[in-house]
Coordinates of C-alpha atoms (C1' of nucleotides) in Angstrom, one line a residue:
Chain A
X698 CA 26.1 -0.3 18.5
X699 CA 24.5 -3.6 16.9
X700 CA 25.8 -6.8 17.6
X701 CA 27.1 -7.8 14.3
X702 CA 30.6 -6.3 13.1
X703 CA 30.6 -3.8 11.0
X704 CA 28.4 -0.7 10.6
X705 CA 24.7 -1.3 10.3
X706 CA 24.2 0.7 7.4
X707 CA 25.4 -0.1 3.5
X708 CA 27.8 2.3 2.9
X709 CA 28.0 1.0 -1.0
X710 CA 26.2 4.0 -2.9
X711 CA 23.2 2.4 -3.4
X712 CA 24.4 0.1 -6.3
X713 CA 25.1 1.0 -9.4
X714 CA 22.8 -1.1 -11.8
X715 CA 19.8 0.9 -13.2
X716 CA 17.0 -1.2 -11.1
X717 CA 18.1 0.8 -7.9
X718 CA 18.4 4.1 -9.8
X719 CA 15.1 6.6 -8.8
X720 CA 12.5 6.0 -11.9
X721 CA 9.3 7.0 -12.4
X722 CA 6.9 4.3 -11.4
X723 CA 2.9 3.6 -12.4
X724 CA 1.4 3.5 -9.3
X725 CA -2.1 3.9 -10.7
X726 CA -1.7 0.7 -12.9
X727 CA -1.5 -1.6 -9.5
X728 CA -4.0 0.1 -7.8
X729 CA -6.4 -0.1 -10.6
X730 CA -5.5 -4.2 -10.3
X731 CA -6.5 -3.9 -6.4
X732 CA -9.0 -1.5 -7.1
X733 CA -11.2 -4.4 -8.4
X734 CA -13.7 -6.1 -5.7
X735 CA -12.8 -9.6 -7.2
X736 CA -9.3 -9.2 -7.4
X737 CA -9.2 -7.4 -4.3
X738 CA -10.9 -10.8 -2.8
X739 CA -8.8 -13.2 -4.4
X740 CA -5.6 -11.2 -3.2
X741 CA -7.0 -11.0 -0.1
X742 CA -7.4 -14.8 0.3
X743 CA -3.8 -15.1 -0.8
X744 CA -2.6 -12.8 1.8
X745 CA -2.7 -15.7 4.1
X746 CA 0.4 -17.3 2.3
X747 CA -1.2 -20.1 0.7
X748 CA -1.2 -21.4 -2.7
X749 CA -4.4 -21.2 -4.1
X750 CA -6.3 -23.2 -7.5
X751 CA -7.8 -21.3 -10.0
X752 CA -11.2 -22.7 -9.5
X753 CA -10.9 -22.1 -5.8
X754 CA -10.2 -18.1 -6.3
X755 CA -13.0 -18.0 -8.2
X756 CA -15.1 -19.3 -6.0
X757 CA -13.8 -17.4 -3.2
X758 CA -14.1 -13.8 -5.6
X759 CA -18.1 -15.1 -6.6
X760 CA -17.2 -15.1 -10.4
X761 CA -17.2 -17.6 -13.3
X762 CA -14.3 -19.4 -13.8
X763 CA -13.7 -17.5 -16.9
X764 CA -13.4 -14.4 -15.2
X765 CA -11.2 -15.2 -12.9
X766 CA -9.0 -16.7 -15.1
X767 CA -8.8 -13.2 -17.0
X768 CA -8.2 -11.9 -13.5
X769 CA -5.7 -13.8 -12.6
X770 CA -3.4 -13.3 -16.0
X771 CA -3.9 -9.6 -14.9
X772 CA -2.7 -9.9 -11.9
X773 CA 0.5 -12.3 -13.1
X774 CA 1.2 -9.3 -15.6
X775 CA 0.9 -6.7 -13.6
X776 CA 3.5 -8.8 -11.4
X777 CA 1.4 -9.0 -8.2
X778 CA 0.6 -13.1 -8.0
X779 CA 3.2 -15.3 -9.3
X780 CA 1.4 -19.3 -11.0
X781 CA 3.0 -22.6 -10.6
X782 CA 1.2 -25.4 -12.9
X783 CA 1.0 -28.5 -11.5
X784 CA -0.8 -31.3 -13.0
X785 CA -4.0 -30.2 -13.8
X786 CA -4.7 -27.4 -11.2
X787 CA -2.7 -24.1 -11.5
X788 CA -1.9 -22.5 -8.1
X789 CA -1.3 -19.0 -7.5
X790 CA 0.5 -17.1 -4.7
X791 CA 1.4 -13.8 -4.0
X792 CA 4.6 -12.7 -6.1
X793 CA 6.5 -11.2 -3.0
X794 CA 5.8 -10.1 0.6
X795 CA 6.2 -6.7 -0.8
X796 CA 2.8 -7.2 -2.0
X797 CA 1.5 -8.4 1.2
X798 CA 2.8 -5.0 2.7
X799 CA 1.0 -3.3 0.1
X800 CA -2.2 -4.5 0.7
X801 CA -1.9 -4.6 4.8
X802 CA -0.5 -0.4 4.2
X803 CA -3.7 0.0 2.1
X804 CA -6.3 -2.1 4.3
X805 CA -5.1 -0.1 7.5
X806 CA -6.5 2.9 5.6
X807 CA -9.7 1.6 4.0
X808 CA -13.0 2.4 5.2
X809 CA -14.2 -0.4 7.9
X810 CA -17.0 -2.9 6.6
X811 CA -19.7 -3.8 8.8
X812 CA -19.1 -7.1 10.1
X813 CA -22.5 -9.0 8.7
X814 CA -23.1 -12.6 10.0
X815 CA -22.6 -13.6 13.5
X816 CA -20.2 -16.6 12.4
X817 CA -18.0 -14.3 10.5
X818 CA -18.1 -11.7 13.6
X819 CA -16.5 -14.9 15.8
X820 CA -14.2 -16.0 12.7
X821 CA -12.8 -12.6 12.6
X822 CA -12.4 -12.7 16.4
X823 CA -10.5 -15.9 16.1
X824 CA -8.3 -14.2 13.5
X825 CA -7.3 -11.7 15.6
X826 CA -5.9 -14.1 18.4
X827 CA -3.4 -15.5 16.2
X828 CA -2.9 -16.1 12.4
X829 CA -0.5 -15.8 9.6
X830 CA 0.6 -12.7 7.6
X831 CA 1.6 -14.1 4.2
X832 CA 4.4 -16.5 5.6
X833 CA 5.1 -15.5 9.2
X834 CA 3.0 -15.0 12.6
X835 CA 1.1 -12.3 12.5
X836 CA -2.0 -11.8 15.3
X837 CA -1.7 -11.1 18.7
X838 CA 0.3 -14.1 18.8
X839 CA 2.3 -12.5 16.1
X840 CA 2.8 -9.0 18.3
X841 CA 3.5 -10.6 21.5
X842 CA 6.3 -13.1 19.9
X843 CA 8.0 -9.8 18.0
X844 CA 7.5 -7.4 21.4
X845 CA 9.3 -10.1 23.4
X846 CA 12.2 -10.6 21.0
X847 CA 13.0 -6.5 21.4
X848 CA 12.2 -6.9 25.6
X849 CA 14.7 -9.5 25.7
X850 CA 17.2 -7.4 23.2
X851 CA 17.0 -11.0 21.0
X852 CA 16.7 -8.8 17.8
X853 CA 18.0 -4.7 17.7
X854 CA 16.9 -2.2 14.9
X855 CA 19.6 -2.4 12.6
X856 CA 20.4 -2.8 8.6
X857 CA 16.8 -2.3 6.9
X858 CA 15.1 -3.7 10.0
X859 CA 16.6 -5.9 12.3
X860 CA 19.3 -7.4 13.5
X861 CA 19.7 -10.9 14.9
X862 CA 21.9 -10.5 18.4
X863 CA 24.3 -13.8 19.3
X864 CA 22.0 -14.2 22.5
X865 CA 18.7 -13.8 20.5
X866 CA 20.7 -16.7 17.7
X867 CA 20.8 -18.9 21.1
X868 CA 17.5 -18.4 21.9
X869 CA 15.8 -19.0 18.8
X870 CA 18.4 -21.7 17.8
X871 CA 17.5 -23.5 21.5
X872 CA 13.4 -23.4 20.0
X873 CA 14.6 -25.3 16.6
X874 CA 14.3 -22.0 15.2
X875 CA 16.6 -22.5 11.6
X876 CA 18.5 -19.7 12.1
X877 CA 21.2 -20.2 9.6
X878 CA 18.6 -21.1 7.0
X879 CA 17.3 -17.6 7.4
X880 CA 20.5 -15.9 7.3
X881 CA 20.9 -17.7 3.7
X882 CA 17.5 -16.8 2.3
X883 CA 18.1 -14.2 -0.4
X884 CA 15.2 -12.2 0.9
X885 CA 15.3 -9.8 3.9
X886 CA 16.5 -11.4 6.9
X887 CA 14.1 -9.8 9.7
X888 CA 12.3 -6.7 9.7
X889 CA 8.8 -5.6 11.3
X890 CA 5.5 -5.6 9.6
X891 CA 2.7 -3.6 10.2
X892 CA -0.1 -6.1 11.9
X893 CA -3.4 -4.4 10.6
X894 CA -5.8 -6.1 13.0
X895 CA -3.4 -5.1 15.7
X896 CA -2.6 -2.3 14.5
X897 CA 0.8 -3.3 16.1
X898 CA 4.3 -4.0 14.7
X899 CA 5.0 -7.7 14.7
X900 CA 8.1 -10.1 12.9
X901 CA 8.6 -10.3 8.7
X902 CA 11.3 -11.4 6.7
X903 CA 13.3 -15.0 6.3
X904 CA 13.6 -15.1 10.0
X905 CA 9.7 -14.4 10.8
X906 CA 9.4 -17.0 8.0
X907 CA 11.5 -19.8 10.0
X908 CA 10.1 -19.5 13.5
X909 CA 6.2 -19.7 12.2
X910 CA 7.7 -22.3 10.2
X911 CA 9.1 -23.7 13.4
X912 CA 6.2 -23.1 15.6
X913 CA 3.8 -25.0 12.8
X914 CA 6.4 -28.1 12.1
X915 CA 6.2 -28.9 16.4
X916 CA 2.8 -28.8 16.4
X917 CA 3.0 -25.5 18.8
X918 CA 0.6 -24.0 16.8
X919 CA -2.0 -25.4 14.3
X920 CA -4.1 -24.0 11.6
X921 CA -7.2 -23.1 12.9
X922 CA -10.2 -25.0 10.8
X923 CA -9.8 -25.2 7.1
X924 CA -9.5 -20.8 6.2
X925 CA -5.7 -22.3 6.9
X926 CA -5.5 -18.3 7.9
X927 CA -6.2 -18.8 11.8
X928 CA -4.1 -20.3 14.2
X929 CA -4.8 -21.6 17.3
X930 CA -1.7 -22.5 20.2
X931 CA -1.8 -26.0 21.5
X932 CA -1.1 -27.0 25.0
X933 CA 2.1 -27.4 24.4
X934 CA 2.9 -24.5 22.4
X935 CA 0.8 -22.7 26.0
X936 CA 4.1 -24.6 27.4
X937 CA 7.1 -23.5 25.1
X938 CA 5.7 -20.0 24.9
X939 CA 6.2 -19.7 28.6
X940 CA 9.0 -21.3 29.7
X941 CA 11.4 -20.2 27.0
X942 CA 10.0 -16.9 25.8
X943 CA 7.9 -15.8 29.2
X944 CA 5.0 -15.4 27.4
X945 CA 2.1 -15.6 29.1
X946 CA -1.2 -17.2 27.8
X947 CA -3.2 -13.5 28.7
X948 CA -0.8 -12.4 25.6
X949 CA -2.2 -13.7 22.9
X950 CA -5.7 -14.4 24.3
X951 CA -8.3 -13.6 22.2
X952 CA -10.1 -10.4 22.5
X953 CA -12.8 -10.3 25.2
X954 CA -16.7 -9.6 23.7
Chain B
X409 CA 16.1 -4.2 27.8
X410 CA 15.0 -0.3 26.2
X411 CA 15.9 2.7 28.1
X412 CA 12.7 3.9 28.9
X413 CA 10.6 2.3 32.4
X414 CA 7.8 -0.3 31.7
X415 CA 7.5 -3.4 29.3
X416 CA 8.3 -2.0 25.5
X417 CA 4.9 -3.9 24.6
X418 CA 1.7 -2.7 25.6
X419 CA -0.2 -5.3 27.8
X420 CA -3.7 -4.4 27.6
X421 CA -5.9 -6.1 25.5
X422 CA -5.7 -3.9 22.2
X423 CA -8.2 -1.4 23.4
X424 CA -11.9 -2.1 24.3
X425 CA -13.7 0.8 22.1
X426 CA -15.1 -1.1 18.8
X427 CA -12.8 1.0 16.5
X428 CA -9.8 -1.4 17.5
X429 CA -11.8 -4.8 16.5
X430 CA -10.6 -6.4 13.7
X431 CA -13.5 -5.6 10.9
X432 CA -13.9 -6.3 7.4
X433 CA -12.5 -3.8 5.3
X434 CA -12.8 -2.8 1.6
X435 CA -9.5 -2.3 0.3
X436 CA -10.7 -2.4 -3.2
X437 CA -12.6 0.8 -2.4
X438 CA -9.5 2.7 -1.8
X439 CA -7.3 0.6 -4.5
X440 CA -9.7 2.0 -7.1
X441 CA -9.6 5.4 -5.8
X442 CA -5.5 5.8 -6.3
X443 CA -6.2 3.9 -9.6
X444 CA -6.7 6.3 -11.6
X445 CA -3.8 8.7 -13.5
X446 CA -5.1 11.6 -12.4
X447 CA -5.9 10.7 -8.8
X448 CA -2.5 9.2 -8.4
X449 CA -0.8 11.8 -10.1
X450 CA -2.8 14.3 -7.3
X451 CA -2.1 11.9 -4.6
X452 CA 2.2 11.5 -5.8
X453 CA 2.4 15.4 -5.6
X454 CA 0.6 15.5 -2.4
X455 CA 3.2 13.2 -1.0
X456 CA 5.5 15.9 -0.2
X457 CA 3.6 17.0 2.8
X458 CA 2.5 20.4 1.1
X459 CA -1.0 21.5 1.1
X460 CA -1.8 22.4 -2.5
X461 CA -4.9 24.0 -4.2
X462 CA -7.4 22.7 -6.5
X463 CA -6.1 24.3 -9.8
X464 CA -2.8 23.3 -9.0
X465 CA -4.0 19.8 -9.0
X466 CA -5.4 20.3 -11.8
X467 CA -2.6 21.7 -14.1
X468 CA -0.3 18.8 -11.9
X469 CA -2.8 15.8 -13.3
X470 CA -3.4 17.1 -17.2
X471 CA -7.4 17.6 -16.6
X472 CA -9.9 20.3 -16.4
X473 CA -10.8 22.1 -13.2
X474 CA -14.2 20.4 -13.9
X475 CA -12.6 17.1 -13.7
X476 CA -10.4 18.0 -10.8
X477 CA -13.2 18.7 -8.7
X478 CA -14.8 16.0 -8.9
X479 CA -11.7 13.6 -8.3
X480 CA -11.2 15.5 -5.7
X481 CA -14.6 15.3 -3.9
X482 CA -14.1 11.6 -4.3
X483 CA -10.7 11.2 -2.8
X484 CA -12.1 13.6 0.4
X485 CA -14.9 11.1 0.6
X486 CA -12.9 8.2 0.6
X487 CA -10.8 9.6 3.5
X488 CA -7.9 9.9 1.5
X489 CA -7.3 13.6 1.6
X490 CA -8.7 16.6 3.9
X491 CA -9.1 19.9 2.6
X492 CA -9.1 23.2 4.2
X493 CA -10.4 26.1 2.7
X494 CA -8.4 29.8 2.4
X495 CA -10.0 32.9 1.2
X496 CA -10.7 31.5 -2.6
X497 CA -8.5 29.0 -2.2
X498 CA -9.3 25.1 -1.0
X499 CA -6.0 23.7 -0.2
X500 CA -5.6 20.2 -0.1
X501 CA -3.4 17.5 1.5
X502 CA -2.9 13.9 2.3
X503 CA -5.4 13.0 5.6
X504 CA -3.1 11.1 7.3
X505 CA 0.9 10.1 7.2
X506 CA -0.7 6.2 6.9
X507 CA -2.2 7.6 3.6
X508 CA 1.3 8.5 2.7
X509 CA 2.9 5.1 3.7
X510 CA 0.6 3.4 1.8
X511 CA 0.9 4.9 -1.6
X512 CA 4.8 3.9 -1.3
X513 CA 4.0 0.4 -0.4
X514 CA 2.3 0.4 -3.8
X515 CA 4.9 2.5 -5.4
X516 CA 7.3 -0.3 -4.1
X517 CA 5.5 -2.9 -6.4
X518 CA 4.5 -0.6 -9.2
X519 CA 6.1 -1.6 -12.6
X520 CA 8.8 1.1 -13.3
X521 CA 8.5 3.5 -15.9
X522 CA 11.3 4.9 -17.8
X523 CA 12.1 8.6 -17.3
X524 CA 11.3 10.5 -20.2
X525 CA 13.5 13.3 -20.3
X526 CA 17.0 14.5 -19.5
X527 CA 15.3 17.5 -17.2
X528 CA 13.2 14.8 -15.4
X529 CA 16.2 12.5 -15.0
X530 CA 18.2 15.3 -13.2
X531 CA 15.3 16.6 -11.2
X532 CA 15.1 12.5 -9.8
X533 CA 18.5 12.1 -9.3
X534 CA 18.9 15.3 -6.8
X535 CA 15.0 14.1 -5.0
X536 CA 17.5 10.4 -4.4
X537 CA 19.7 12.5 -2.4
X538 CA 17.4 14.3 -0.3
X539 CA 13.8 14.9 -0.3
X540 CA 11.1 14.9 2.4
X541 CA 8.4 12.5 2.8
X542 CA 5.1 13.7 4.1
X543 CA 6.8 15.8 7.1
X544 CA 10.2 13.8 8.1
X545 CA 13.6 13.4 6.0
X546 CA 13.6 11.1 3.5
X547 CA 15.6 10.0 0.6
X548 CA 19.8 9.4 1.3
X549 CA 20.1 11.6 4.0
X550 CA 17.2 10.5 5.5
X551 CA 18.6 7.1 5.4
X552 CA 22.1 8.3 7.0
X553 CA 19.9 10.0 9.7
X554 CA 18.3 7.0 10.6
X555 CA 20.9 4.7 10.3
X556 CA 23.4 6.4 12.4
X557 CA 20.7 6.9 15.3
X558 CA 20.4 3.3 15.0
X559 CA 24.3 3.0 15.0
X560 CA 24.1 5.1 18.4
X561 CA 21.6 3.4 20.1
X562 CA 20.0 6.5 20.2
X563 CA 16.6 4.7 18.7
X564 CA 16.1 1.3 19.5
X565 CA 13.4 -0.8 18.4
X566 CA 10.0 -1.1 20.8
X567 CA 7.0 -0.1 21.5
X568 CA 5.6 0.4 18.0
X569 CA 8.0 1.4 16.4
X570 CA 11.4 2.7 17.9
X571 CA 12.1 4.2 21.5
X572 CA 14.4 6.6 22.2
X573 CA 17.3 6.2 24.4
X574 CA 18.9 8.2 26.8
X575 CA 21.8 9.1 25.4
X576 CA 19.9 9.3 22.2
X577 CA 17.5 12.1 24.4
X578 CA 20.6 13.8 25.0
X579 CA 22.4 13.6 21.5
X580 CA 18.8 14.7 19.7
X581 CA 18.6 17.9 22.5
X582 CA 22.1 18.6 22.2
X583 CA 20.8 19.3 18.4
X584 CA 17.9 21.6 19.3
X585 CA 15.4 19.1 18.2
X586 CA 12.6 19.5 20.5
X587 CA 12.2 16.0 21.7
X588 CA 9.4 17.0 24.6
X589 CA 7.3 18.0 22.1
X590 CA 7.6 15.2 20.1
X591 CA 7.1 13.1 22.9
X592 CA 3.7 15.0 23.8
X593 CA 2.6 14.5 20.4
X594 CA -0.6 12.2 19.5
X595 CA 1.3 10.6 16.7
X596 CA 3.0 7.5 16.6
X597 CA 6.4 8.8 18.2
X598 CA 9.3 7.3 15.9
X599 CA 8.6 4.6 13.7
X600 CA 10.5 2.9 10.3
X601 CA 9.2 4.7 7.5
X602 CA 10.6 2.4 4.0
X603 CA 11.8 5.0 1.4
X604 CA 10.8 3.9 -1.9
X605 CA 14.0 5.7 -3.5
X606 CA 16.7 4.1 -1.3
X607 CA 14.6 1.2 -0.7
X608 CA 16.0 1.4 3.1
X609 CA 14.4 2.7 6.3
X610 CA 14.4 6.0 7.3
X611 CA 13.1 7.6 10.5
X612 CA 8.9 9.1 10.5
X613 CA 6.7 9.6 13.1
X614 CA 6.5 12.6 15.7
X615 CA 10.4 12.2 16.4
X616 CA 11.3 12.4 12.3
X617 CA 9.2 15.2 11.7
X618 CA 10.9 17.6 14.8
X619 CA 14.1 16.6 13.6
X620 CA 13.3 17.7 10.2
X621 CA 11.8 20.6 11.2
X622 CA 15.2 21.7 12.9
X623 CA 16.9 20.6 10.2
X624 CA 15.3 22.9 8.1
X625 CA 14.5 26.0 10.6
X626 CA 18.7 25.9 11.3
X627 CA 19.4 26.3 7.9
X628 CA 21.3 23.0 7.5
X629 CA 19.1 21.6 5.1
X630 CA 17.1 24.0 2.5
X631 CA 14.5 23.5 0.3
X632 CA 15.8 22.7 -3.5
X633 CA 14.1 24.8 -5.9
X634 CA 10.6 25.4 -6.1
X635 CA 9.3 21.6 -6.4
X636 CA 9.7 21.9 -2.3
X637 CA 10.1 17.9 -2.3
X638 CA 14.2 18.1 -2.5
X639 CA 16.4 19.0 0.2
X640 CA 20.5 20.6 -0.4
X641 CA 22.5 20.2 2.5
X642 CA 24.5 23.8 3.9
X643 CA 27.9 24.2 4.4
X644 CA 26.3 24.2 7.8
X645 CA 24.6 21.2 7.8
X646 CA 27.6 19.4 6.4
X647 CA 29.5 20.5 9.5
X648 CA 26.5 19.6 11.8
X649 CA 26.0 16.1 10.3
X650 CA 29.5 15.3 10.6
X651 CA 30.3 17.0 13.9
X652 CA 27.3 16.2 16.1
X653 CA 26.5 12.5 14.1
X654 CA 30.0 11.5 12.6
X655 CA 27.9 11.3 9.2
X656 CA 30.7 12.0 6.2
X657 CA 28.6 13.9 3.1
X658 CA 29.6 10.4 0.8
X659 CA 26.5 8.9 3.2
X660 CA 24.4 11.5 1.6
X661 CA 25.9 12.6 -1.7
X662 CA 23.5 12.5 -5.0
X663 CA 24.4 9.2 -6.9
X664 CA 27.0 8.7 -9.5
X665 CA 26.0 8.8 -13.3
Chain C
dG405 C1' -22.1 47.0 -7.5
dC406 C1' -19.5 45.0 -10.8
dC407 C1' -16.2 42.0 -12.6
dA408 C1' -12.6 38.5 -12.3
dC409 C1' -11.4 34.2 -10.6
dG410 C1' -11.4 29.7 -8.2
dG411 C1' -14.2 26.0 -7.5
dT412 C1' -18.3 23.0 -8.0
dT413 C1' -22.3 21.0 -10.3
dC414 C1' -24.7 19.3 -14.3
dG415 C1' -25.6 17.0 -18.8
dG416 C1' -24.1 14.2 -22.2
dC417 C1' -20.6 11.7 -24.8
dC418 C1' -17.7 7.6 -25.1
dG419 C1' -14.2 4.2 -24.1
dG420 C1' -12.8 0.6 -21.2
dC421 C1' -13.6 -3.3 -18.7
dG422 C1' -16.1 -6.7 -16.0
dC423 C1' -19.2 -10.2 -16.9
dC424 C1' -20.8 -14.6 -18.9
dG425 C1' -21.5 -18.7 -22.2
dA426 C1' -19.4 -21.3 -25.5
dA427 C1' -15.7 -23.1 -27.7
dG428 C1' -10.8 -24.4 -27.5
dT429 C1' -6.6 -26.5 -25.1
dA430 C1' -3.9 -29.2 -21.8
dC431 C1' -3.6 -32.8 -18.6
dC432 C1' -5.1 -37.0 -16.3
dG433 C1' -7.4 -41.6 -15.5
dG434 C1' -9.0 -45.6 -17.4
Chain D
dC189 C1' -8.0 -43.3 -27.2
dC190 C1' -11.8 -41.4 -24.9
dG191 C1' -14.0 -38.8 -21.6
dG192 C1' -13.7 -35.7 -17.6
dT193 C1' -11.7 -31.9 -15.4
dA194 C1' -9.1 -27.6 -15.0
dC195 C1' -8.3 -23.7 -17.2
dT196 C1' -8.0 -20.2 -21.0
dT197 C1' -9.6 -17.6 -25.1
dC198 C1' -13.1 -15.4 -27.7
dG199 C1' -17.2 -12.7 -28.7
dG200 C1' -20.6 -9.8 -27.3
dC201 C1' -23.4 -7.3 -23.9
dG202 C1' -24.0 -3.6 -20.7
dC203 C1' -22.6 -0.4 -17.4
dC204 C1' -19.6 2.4 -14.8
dG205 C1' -16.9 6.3 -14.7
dG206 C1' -13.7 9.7 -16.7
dC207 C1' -13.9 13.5 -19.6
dC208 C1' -15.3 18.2 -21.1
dG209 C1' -18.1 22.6 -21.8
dA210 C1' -21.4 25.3 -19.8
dA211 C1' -23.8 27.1 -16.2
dC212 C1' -23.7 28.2 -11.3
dC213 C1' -21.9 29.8 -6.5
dG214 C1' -18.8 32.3 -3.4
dT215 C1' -14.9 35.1 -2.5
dG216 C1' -12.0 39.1 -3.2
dG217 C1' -10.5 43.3 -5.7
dC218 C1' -11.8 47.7 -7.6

DNA sequence: GCCACGGTTCGGCCGGCGCCGAAGTACCGG
DNA sequence: CCGGTACTTCGGCGCCGGCCGAACCGTGGC
């Protein structure tokens, strides 16, 4: 039994507009718009949840800015990136953590690149202690938050992923945690999300959302350097982690070697 | 707190062998393999789990043998397929249930495509009812599966995925499912598995796939036509679903219209 | 041994698209 | 208004790769 009232599962038949109805969808058409090394780069730079210029992407993906601008209306068509113009500058972000799903499902099968440079071999290390998947904690920092949440029966399987418990609301709500703001988000609530440097399940959704969002605002944890993707846990966060989630530092250390 | 002894989270540190270190990886390699109609079309009907020969492929994607062959030399290099060869035969099949998890992320963001026919429309409609995906039960009555374990507490969320309880051990056995083995299995045990139909969770991993498998070796779920993709619930397997889970067949009925 | 059949390899055709420079448009600051 | 910056659109080049027919290899049937 969950902790919320009522049964777990939607017993409505699946709603009756046509958008949930089964249809026949073009899976090759997004794939060809991955399938592209400079998209692929550019998408992958956005995977960290950040809004980023035009000009930037294209410096990031190695092409002329008129390239990447015909990228970039690709990917808006083919619904992967969303654009919001401001001023002068055009900033792009991925269109929905669906996407971001997508592209961590097909990174966890693609073929492993040789790690090249020595500083990108200790950037990448970094990465794996603790950074963000497009909006919430993802890293070992990530895995160790999420495993604790389940150990300490704060969220329960349930509904399409999980279920906030009224101990686990305490909890979170005693951290700052905006619990209520989650629970109004129009997107999924909580559910997990495959962690492809971890290969390990950690915490998506509104409620993943509001605790990295937490976590950031205190100061707990900081972007790590300017890639914005890393994170690195501050003393105090060392402090919070421990005392009101028991996790020790050894958690989310970063990998030895 | 989980049923089973130990921490749900695994403490080590992520493994020491280099194949667990985060690496660069090219996801636009693999992007660009699915791509392409005819690969994608070869990949969508290799999605059921079934092993299927080269000229079958063929005929499936709309191209000549020639033409076949060589996208399907390419999809074997990329790792995305294995195939095994049978007197004359070379039958071929998805390398790896991630492979399969994959292609529906990116059939969750693909644009939809209308159905063309009255034949095909009917032929999706019954696959939204039941269906199998890769080796575990899928579609509406793989969502009322997984939902009423979760409604048991016979699967809770851990570990990687979910653990299964006790009395979730003793409600699966009760069954016939052959839990032990599943356990004993080198594949992730249980784990959420997002349907790209329902758009809900339903149950993969080891534990999915040997309750499928008694599913369909008791007779309460058959094979719908020749496609092998759909399932039909039995006059038996109504009574076992309702009996042994207290699932009504509305959960699991084909959708209106 | 021969043929039929499934599958692969090879050669050559051709369309699509990724690329850039240059020109065009929108926005901002002075 | 004018110049600079950010971005997009256009035209044209070149190559990658998807396609097929034909030839080639291995298996199985007779």
């Amino acid at each position: 039994m969950t902790a919320s009232p009522g049964p777990a599962y939607d017993t409505r038949p699946v709603a009756a507009d046509g958008a949930e109805r089964p249809v026949e969808v073009d899976t090759a058409a997004v794939a060809r718009l991955i399938g592209e090394p400079a998209r692929a780069a550019m998408l992958d730079a956005l995977l960290a949840g950040r809004a980023l210029a035009a000009g930037e992407l294209a410096r990031i993906a190695g092409v002329s800015p008129a390239t990447a601008s015909e990228h970039l209306s690709r990917l808006r068509e083919g619904g992967l990136i969303e654009v919001v113009a401001q001023g002068r500058h055009r900033y792009h972000r991925l269109a929905s953590p669906d996407v971001g799903h997508a592209l961590e499902a097909l990174a966890l099968i693609s073929p492993p690149r040789p790690v090249r440079t020595l500083r990108q071999s200790r950037a990448n290390r970094a990465l794996a202690s603790g950074r963000t998947c497009y909006d919430h904690l993802a890293g070992r920092i990530g895995v160790a938050v999420h495993d604790t949440l389940v150990e300490r029966d704060a969220i329960r399987a349930g509904g399409d992923g999980y279920l906030l418990t009224d101990p686990g609301a305490d909890l979170l709500a005693g951290l700052g945690v905006d619990v209520a703001g989650a629970r109004g988000a129009r997107r999924s609530f909580a559910r997990p999300c495959l962690d492809f440097t971890e290969r390990r399940t950690h915490l998506a959704g509104a409620l993943g959302a509001a605790i990295c969002d937490r976590f950031l605002s205190q100061g707990w944890l900081v972007r790590r350097g300017t890639g914005q993707r890393g994170l690195r846990v501050t003393d105090g966060g060392r402090r919070v982690l421990a005392d009101s989630l028991g996790i020790p530092a050894e958690r989310y250390a970063a990998p030895a070697e």
